[in-house]
Coordinates of C-alpha atoms in Angstrom, one line a residue:
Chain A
X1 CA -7.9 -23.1 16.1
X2 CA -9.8 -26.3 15.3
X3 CA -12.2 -25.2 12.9
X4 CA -14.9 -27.7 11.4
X5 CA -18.3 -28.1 9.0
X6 CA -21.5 -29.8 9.6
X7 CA -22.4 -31.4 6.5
X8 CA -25.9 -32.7 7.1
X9 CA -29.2 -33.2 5.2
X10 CA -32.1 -30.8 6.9
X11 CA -35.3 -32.8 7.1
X12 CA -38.2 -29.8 5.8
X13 CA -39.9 -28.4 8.3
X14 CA -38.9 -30.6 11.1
X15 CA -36.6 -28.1 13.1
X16 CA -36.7 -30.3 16.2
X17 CA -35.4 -33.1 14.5
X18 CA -32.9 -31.5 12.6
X19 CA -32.0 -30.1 16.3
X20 CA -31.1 -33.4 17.5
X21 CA -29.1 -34.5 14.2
X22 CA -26.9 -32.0 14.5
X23 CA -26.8 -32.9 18.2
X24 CA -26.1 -36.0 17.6
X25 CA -23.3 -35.2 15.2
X26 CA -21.6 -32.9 17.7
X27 CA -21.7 -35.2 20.1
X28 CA -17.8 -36.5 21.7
X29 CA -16.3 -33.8 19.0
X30 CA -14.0 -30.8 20.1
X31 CA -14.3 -27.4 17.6
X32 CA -13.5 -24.0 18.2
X33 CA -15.3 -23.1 15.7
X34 CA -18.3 -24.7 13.8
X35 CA -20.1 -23.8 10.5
X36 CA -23.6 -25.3 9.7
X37 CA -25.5 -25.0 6.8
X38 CA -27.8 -22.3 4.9
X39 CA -31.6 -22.8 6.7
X40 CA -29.8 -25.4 8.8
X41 CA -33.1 -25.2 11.1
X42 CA -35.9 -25.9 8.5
X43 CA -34.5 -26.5 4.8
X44 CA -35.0 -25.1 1.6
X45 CA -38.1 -25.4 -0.5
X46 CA -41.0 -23.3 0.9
X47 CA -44.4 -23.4 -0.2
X48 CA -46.0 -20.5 1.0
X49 CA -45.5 -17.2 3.4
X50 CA -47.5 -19.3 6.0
X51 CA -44.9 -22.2 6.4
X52 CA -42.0 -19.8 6.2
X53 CA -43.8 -17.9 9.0
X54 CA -44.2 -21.2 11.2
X55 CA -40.8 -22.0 10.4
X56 CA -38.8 -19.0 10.5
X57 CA -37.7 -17.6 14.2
X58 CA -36.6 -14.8 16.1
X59 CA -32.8 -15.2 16.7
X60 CA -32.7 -14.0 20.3
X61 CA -35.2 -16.5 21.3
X62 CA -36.2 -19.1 19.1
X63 CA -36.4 -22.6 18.9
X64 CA -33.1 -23.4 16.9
X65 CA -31.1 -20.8 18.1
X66 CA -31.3 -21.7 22.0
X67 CA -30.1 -25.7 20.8
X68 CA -27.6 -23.8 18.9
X69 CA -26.5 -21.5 22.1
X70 CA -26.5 -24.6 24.4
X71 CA -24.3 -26.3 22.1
X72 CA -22.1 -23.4 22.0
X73 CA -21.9 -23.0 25.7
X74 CA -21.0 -26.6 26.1
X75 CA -18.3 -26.7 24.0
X76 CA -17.2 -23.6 24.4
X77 CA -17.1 -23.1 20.9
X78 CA -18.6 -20.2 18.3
X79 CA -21.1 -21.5 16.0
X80 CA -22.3 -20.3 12.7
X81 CA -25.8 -21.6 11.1
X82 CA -28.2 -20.5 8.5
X83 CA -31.5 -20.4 9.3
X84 CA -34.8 -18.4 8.4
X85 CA -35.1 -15.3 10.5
X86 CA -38.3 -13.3 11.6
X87 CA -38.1 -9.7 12.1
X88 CA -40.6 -6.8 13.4
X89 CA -39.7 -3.7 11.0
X90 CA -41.9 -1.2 12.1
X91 CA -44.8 -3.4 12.6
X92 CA -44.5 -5.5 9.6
X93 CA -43.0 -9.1 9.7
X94 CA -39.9 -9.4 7.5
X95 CA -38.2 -12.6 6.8
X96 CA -34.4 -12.8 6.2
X97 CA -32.2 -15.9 5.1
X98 CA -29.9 -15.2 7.3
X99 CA -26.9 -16.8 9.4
X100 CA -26.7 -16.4 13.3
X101 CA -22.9 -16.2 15.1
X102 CA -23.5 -17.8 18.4
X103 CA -20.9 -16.9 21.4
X104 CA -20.4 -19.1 24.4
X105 CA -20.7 -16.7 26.1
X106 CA -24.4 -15.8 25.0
X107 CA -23.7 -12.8 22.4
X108 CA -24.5 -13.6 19.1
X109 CA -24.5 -11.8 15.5
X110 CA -26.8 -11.9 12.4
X111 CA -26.2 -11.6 9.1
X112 CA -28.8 -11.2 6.5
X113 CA -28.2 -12.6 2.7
X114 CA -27.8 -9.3 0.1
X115 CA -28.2 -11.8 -2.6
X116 CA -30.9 -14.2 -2.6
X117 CA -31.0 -17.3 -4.9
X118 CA -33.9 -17.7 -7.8
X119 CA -37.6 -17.9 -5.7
X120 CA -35.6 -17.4 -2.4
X121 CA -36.5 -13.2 -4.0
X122 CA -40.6 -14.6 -3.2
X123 CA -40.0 -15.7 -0.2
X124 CA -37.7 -13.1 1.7
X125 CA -36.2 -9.6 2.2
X126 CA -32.7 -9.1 0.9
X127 CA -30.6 -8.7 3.4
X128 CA -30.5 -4.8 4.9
X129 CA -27.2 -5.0 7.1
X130 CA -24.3 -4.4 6.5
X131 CA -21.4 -6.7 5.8
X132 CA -19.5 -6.7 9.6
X133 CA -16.5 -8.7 11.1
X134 CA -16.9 -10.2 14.4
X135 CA -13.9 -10.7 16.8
X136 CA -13.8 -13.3 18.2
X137 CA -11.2 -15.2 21.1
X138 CA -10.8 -18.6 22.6
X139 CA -8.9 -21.5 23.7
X140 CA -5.6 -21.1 21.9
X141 CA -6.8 -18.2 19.8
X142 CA -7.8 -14.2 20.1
X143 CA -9.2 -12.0 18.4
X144 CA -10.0 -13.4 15.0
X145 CA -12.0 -11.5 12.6
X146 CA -14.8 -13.9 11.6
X147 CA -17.3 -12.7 8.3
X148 CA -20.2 -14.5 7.1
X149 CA -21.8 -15.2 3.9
X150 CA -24.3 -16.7 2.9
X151 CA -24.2 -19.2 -0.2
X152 CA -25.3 -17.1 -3.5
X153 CA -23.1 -14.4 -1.8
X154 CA -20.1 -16.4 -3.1
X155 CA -20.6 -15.7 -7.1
X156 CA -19.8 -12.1 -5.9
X157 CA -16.3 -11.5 -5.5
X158 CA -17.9 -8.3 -3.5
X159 CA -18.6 -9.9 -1.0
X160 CA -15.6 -11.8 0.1
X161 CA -13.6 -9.0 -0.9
X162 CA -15.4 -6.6 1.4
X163 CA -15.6 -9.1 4.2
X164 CA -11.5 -9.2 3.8
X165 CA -10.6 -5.7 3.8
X166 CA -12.6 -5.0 7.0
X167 CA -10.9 -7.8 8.2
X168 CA -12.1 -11.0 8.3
X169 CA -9.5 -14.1 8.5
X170 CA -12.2 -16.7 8.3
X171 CA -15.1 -16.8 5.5
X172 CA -18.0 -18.9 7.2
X173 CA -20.2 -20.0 4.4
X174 CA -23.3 -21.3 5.2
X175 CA -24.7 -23.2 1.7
X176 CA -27.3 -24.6 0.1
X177 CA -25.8 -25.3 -3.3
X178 CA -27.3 -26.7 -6.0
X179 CA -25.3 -25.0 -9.2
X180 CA -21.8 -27.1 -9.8
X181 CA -19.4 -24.3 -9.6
X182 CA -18.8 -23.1 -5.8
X183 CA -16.9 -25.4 -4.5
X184 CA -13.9 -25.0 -7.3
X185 CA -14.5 -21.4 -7.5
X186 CA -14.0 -21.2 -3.1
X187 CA -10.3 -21.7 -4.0
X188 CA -10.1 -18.1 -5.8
X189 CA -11.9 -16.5 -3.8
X190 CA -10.1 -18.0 -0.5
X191 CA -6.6 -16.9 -3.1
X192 CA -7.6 -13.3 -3.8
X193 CA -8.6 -12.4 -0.6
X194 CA -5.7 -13.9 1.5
X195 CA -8.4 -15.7 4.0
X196 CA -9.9 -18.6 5.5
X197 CA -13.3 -20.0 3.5
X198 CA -15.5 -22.6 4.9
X199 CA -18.2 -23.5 3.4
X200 CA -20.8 -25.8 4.6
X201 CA -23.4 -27.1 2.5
X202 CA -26.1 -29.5 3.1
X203 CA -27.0 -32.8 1.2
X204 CA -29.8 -34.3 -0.1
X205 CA -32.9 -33.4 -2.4
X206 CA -36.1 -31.3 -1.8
X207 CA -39.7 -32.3 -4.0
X208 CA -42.2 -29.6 -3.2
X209 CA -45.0 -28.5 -5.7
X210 CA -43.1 -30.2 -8.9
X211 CA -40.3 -28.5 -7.9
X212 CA -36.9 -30.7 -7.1
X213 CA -33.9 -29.3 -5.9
X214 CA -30.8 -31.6 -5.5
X215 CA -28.0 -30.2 -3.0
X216 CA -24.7 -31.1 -3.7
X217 CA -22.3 -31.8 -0.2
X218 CA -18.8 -31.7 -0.4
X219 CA -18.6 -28.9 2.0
X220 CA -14.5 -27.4 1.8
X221 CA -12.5 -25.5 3.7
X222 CA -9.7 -23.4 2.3
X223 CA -6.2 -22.1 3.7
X224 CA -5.3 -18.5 1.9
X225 CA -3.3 -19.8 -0.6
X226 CA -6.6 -21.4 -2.2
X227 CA -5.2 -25.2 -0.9
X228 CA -8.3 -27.3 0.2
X229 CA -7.7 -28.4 3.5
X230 CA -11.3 -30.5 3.7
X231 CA -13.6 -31.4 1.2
X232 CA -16.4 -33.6 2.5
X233 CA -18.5 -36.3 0.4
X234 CA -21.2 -35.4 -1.8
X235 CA -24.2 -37.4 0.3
X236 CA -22.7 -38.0 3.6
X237 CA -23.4 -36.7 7.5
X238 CA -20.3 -35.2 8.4
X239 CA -18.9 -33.3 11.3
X240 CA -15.0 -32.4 10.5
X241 CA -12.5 -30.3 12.2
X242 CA -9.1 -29.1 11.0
X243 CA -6.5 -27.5 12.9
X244 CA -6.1 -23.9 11.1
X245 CA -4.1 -20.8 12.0
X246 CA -6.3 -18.0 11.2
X247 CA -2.8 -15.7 11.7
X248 CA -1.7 -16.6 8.5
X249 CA -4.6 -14.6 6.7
X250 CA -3.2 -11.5 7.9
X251 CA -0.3 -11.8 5.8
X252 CA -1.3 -10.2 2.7
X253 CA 2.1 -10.2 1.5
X254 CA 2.9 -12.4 -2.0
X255 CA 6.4 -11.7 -2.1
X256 CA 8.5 -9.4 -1.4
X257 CA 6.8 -6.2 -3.3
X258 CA 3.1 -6.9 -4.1
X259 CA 0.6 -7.1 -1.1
X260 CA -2.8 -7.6 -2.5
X261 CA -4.6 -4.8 0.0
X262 CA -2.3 -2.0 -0.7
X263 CA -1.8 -2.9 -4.2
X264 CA -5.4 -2.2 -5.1
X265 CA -6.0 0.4 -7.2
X266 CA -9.4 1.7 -6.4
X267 CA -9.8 4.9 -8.2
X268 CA -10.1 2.4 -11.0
X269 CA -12.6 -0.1 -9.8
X270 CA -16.4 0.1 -10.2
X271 CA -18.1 0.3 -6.6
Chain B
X1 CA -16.1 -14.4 -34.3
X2 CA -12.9 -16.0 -35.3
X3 CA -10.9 -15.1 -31.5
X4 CA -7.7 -16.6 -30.9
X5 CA -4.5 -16.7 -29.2
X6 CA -0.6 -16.4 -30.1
X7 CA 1.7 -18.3 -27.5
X8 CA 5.1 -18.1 -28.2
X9 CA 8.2 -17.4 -26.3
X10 CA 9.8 -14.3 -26.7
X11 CA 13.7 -14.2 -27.1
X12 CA 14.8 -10.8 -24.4
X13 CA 15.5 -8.1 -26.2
X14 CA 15.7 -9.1 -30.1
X15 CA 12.4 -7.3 -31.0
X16 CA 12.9 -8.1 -34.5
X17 CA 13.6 -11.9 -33.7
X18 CA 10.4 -12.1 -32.1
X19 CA 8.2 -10.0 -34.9
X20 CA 9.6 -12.7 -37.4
X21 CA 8.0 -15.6 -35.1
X22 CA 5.0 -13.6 -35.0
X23 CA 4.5 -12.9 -39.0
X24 CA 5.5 -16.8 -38.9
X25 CA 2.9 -18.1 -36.4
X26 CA 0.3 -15.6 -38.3
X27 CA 1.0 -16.9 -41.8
X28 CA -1.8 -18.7 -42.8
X29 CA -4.0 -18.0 -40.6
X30 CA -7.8 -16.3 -40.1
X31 CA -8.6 -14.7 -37.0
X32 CA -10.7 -11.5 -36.5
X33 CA -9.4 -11.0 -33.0
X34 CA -5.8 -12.3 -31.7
X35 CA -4.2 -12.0 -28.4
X36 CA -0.8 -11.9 -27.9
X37 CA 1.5 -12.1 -24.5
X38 CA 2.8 -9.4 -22.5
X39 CA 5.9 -7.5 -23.5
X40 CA 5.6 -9.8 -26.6
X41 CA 8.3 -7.7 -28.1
X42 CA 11.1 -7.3 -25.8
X43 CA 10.7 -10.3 -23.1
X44 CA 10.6 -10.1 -19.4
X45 CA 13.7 -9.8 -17.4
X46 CA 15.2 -6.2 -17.3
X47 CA 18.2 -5.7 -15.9
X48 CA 18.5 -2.1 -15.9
X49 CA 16.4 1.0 -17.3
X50 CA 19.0 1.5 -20.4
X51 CA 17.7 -1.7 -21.8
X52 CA 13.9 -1.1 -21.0
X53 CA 14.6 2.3 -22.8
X54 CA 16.2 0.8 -26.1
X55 CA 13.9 -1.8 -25.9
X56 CA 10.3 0.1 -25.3
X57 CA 8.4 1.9 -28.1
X58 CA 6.0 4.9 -29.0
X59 CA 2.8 3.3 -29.6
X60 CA 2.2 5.4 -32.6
X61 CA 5.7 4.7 -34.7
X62 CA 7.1 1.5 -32.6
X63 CA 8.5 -0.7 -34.5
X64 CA 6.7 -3.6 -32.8
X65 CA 3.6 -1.6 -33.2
X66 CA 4.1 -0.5 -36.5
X67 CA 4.8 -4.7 -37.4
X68 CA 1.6 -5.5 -35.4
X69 CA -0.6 -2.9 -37.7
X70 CA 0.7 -4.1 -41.6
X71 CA -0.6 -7.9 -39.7
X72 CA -3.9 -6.3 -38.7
X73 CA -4.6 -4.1 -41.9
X74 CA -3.6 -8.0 -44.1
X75 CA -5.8 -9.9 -42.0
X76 CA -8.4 -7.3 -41.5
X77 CA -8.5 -8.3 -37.9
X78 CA -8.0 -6.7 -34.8
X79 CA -5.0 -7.4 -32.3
X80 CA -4.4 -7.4 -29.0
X81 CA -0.9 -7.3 -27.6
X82 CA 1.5 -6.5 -24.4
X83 CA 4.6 -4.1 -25.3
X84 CA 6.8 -2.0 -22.8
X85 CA 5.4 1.5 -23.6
X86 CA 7.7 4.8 -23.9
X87 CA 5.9 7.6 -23.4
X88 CA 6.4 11.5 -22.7
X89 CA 4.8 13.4 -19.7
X90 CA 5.2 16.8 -19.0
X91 CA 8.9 16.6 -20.8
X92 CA 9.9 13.3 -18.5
X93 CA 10.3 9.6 -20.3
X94 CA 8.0 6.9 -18.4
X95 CA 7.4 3.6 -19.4
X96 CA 4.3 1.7 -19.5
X97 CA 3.6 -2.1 -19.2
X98 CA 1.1 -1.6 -21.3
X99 CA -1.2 -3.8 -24.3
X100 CA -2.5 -2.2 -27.4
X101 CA -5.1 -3.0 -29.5
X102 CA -4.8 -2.3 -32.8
X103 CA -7.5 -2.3 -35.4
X104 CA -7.4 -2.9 -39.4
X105 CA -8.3 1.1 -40.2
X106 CA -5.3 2.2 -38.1
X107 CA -7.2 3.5 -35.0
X108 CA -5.5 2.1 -31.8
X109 CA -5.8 2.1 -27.8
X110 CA -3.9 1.6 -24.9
X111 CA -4.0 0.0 -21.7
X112 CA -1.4 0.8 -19.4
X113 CA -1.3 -2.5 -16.2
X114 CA -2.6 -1.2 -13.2
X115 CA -1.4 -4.1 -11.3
X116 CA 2.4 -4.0 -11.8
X117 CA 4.0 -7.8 -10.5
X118 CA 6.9 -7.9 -8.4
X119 CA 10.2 -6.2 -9.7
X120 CA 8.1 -5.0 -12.3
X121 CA 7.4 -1.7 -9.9
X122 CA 11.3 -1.4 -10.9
X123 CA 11.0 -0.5 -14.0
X124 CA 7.9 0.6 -14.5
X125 CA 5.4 3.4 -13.5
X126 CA 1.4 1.9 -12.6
X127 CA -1.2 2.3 -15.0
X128 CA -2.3 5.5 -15.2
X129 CA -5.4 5.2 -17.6
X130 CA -9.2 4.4 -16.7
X131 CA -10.2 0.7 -17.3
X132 CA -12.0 1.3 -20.7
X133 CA -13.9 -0.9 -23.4
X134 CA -14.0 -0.2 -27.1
X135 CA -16.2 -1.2 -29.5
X136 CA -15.7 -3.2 -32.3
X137 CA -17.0 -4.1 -35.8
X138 CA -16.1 -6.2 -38.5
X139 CA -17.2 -9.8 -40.6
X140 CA -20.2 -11.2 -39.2
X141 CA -19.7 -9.4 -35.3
X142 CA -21.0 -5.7 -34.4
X143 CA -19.9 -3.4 -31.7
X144 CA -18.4 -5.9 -29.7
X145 CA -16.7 -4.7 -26.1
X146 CA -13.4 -5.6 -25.8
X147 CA -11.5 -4.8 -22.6
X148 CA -7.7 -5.1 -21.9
X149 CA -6.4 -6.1 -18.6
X150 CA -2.1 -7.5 -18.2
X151 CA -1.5 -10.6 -16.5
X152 CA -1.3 -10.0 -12.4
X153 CA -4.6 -7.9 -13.2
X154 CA -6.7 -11.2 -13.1
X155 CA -5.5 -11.5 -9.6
X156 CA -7.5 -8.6 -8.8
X157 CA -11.4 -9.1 -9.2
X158 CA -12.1 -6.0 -9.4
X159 CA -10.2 -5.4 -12.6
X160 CA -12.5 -8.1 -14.9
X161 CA -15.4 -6.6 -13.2
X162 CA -15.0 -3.0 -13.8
X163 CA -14.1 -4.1 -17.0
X164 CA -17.8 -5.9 -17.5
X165 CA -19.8 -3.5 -15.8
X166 CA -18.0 -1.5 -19.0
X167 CA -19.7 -3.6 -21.0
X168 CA -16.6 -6.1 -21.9
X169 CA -18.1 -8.9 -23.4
X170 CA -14.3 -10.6 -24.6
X171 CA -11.0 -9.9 -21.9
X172 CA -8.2 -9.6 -23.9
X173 CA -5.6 -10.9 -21.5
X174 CA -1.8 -10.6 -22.2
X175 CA 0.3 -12.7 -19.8
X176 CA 4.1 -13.7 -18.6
X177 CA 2.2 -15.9 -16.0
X178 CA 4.7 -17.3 -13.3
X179 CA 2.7 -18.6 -10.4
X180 CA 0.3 -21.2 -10.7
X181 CA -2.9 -19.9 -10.0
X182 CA -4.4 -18.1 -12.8
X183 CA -4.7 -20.5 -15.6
X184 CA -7.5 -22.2 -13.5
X185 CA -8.9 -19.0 -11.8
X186 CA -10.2 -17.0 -15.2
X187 CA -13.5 -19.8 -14.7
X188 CA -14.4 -17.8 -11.9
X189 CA -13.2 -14.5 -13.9
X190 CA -15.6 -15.6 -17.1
X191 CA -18.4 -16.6 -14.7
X192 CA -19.1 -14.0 -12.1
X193 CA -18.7 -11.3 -14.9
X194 CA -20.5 -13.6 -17.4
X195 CA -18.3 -12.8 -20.4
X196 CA -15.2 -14.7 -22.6
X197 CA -11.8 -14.3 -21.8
X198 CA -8.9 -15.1 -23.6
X199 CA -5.4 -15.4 -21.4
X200 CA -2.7 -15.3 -23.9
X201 CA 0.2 -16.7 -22.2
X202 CA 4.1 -16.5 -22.9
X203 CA 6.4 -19.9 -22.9
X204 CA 10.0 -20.4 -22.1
X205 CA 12.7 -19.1 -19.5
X206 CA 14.3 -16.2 -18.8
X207 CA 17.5 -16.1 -16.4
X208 CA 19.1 -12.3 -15.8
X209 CA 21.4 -11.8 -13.5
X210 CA 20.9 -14.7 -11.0
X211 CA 17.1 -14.4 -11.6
X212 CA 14.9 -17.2 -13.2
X213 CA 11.6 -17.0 -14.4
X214 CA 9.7 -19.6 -16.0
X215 CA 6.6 -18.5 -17.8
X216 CA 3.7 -21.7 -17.6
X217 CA 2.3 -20.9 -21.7
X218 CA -1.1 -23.1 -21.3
X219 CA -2.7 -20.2 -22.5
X220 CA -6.8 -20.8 -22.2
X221 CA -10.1 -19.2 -23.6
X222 CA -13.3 -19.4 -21.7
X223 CA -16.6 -18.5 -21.9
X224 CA -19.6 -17.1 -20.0
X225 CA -20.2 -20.1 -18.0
X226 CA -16.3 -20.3 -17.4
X227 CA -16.7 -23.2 -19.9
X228 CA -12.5 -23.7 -21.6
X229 CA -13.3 -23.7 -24.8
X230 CA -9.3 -24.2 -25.7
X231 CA -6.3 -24.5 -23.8
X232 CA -2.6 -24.5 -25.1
X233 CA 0.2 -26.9 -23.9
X234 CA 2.7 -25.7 -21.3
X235 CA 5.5 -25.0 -23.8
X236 CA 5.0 -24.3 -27.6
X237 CA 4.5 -21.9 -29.7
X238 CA 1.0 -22.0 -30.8
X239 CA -1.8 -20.0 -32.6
X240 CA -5.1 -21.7 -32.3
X241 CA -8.4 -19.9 -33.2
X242 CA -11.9 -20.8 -32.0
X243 CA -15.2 -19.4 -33.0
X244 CA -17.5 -17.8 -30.3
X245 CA -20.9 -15.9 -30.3
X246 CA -19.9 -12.8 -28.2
X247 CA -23.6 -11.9 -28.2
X248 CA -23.5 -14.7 -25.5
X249 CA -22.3 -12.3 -22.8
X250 CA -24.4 -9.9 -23.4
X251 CA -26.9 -12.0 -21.4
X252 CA -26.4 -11.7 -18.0
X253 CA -29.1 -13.6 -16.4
X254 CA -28.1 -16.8 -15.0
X255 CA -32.0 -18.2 -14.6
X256 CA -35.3 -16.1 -14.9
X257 CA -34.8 -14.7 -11.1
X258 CA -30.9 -13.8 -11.2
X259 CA -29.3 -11.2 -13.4
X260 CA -25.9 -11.2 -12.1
X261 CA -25.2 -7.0 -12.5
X262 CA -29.2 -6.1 -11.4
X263 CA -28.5 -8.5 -8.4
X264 CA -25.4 -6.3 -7.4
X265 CA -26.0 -4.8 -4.0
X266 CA -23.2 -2.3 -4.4
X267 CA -24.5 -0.2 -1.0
X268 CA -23.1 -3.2 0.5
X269 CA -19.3 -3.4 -1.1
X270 CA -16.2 -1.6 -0.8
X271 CA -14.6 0.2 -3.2

């Protein structure tokens, strides 16, 4: 299953711009399977509810999501992307940081971050759904169980873990890091789950209001052992693919006698 | 808080041997907290349950444990230490790969693994015995949690976390590590839980029977930010002391917007 990252640096509040680099970087490639970036569509730093509200979209219809959908449809290949949501809850407009799973076939799935990052809390609702595996089947491949996280998600071990037992085989971890640790730590979590972890994480800086944030790249993907099979650069534009077979993370087998899911010993864990 | 670790390599089944390296690695030394490795006093490989009878101990007359508390009560000092555990149940014998920890005024408490590794689940039964912390007090540190968890437990995240949530500010981990992972993996352990951890690892070989195992010593202590603040070499005995500020993990908030256990969205995981 040829499984890749978009590494790309999000130009603030230009979504249709951002639409054609990542266009432009899928352009001639061949994926099965393709995992953008947190807030691919608009990047990071807002500075009030009012650009968050020009920026953010309704999945089924907006802006990014239909370049997203025709990419999909064209390659016939599953995309994953971060982007800001809009929502009507009873009448009031929510906004979620959340990632959109994107079908060739037209469905498509939304998950909503459970733990936001710093002043990401004054901007949007924690997520409210629950964390679900989608099935997914291709070219070569069938019935996968795909999970999304969302990057803050990943200091958790929760929400890996809870991803895995309902049965994902692929973590697709849409980023916007700016702490040093994830991309080390993505080995332990890809190790004690037994899965699949990519994480793709956008470069570059953001200046808004005295505030700077500096993203730091090297986007990775991670077999079940914890073995990187891609790291990207720090700064760079990149559109990778790997050759994976998600089929090995359903062997949750060490050895002989220990398998990590039925070794748990829950009674004795904290939910 | 003087915290420190013992690395040695046990010699199988000479208990006495191996309380004599012990008093020797001591001698000398200040420590107010000091870890030992699993099954410090007997060593690893069992070949049949006759041995792992003569060779396991009550916990309140053991010899090992009885050598273990004239150290604590000279040092005034509290230790931490793996031992195979005898104990009686309803009028049957079990054993117990269990660590103690033993404190200068006599008062002692066990944890029994949860997590049993491999041909361990031969010998003996799992951990029967909540995850708990204890509190203690001495020179210069005040009611300081102290939770016990045994080598393949680190595999499991949920074991360090319960153990935080417990309010564990040090992990007192006793090891006979054999795969490669874990030395590396307690940064993400001390990070997402935000407290210390100190993996005391054994050295050396063991063959039984056609069986090998070679135990990987390199025994580390971390701190909140999954900073090592020591690590031992790969093969010698060692006992190396470091100071730390356990108040430091009482702090869980990693900026003025994220408190790592407030952040928990525990509707969302599984237990």
């Amino acid at each position: 299953m040829k499984t890749g990252i978009l590494q790309f640096k999000p130009i603030f509040g230009k979504v249709k711009e951002n639409i054609k680099n990542i266009e432009n970087l899928a352009r001639g490639k061949e994926f099965d399977l393709l995992v953008l970036p947190e807030l691919a569509s608009s990047g990071y730093l807002f500075a009030s509810i009012d650009e968050l509200e020009e920026l953010s979209e309704f999945p089924e219809d907006g802006l990014f999501c239909n370049a997203l959908r025709k990419i999909s449809e064209k390659k016939n290949a599953y995309i994953v992307s971060g982007f800001p949501e809009k929502a009507d809850e009873g009448g009031k407009t929510r906004f979620y940081n959340s990632s959109i799973l994107i079908s060739p076939d037209g469905r498509y799935y939304i998950y909503r971050k459970i733990h936001l990052f710093y002043e990401e809390k004054l901007w949007f609702s924690p997520g409210n759904i629950p964390l679900e595996v989608h099935r997914i089947s291709g070219r070569g491949y069938e019935d996968v169980g795909i999970g999304m996280m969302i990057c803050f998600d990943w200091f958790f071990p929760e929400t890996a873990r809870a991803l895995a037992l309902r049965g994902a085989q692929i973590i697709c971890h849409s980023s916007n890091l700016v702490m040093p640790y994830c991309q080390s730590a993505m080995s332990v979590r890809a190790l004690e789950n037994q899965v699949f972890t990519v994480t793709s994480n956008r470069t570059g800086r953001e200046i808004c209001g005295g505030k700077e944030m500096e993203f730091t790249g090297g986007s990775v993907i991670l077999n079940p052992n914890g073995d990187y099979l891609f790291r990207a650069s720090r700064d760079k534009d990149e559109l990778a693919v790997i050759e994976i077979d998600p089929a090995l993370a359903l062997n949750k087998n060490l050895n002989s006698r220990n398998n990590i899911f039925k070794d748990r010993r829950s009674e004795f864990y904290e939910k």
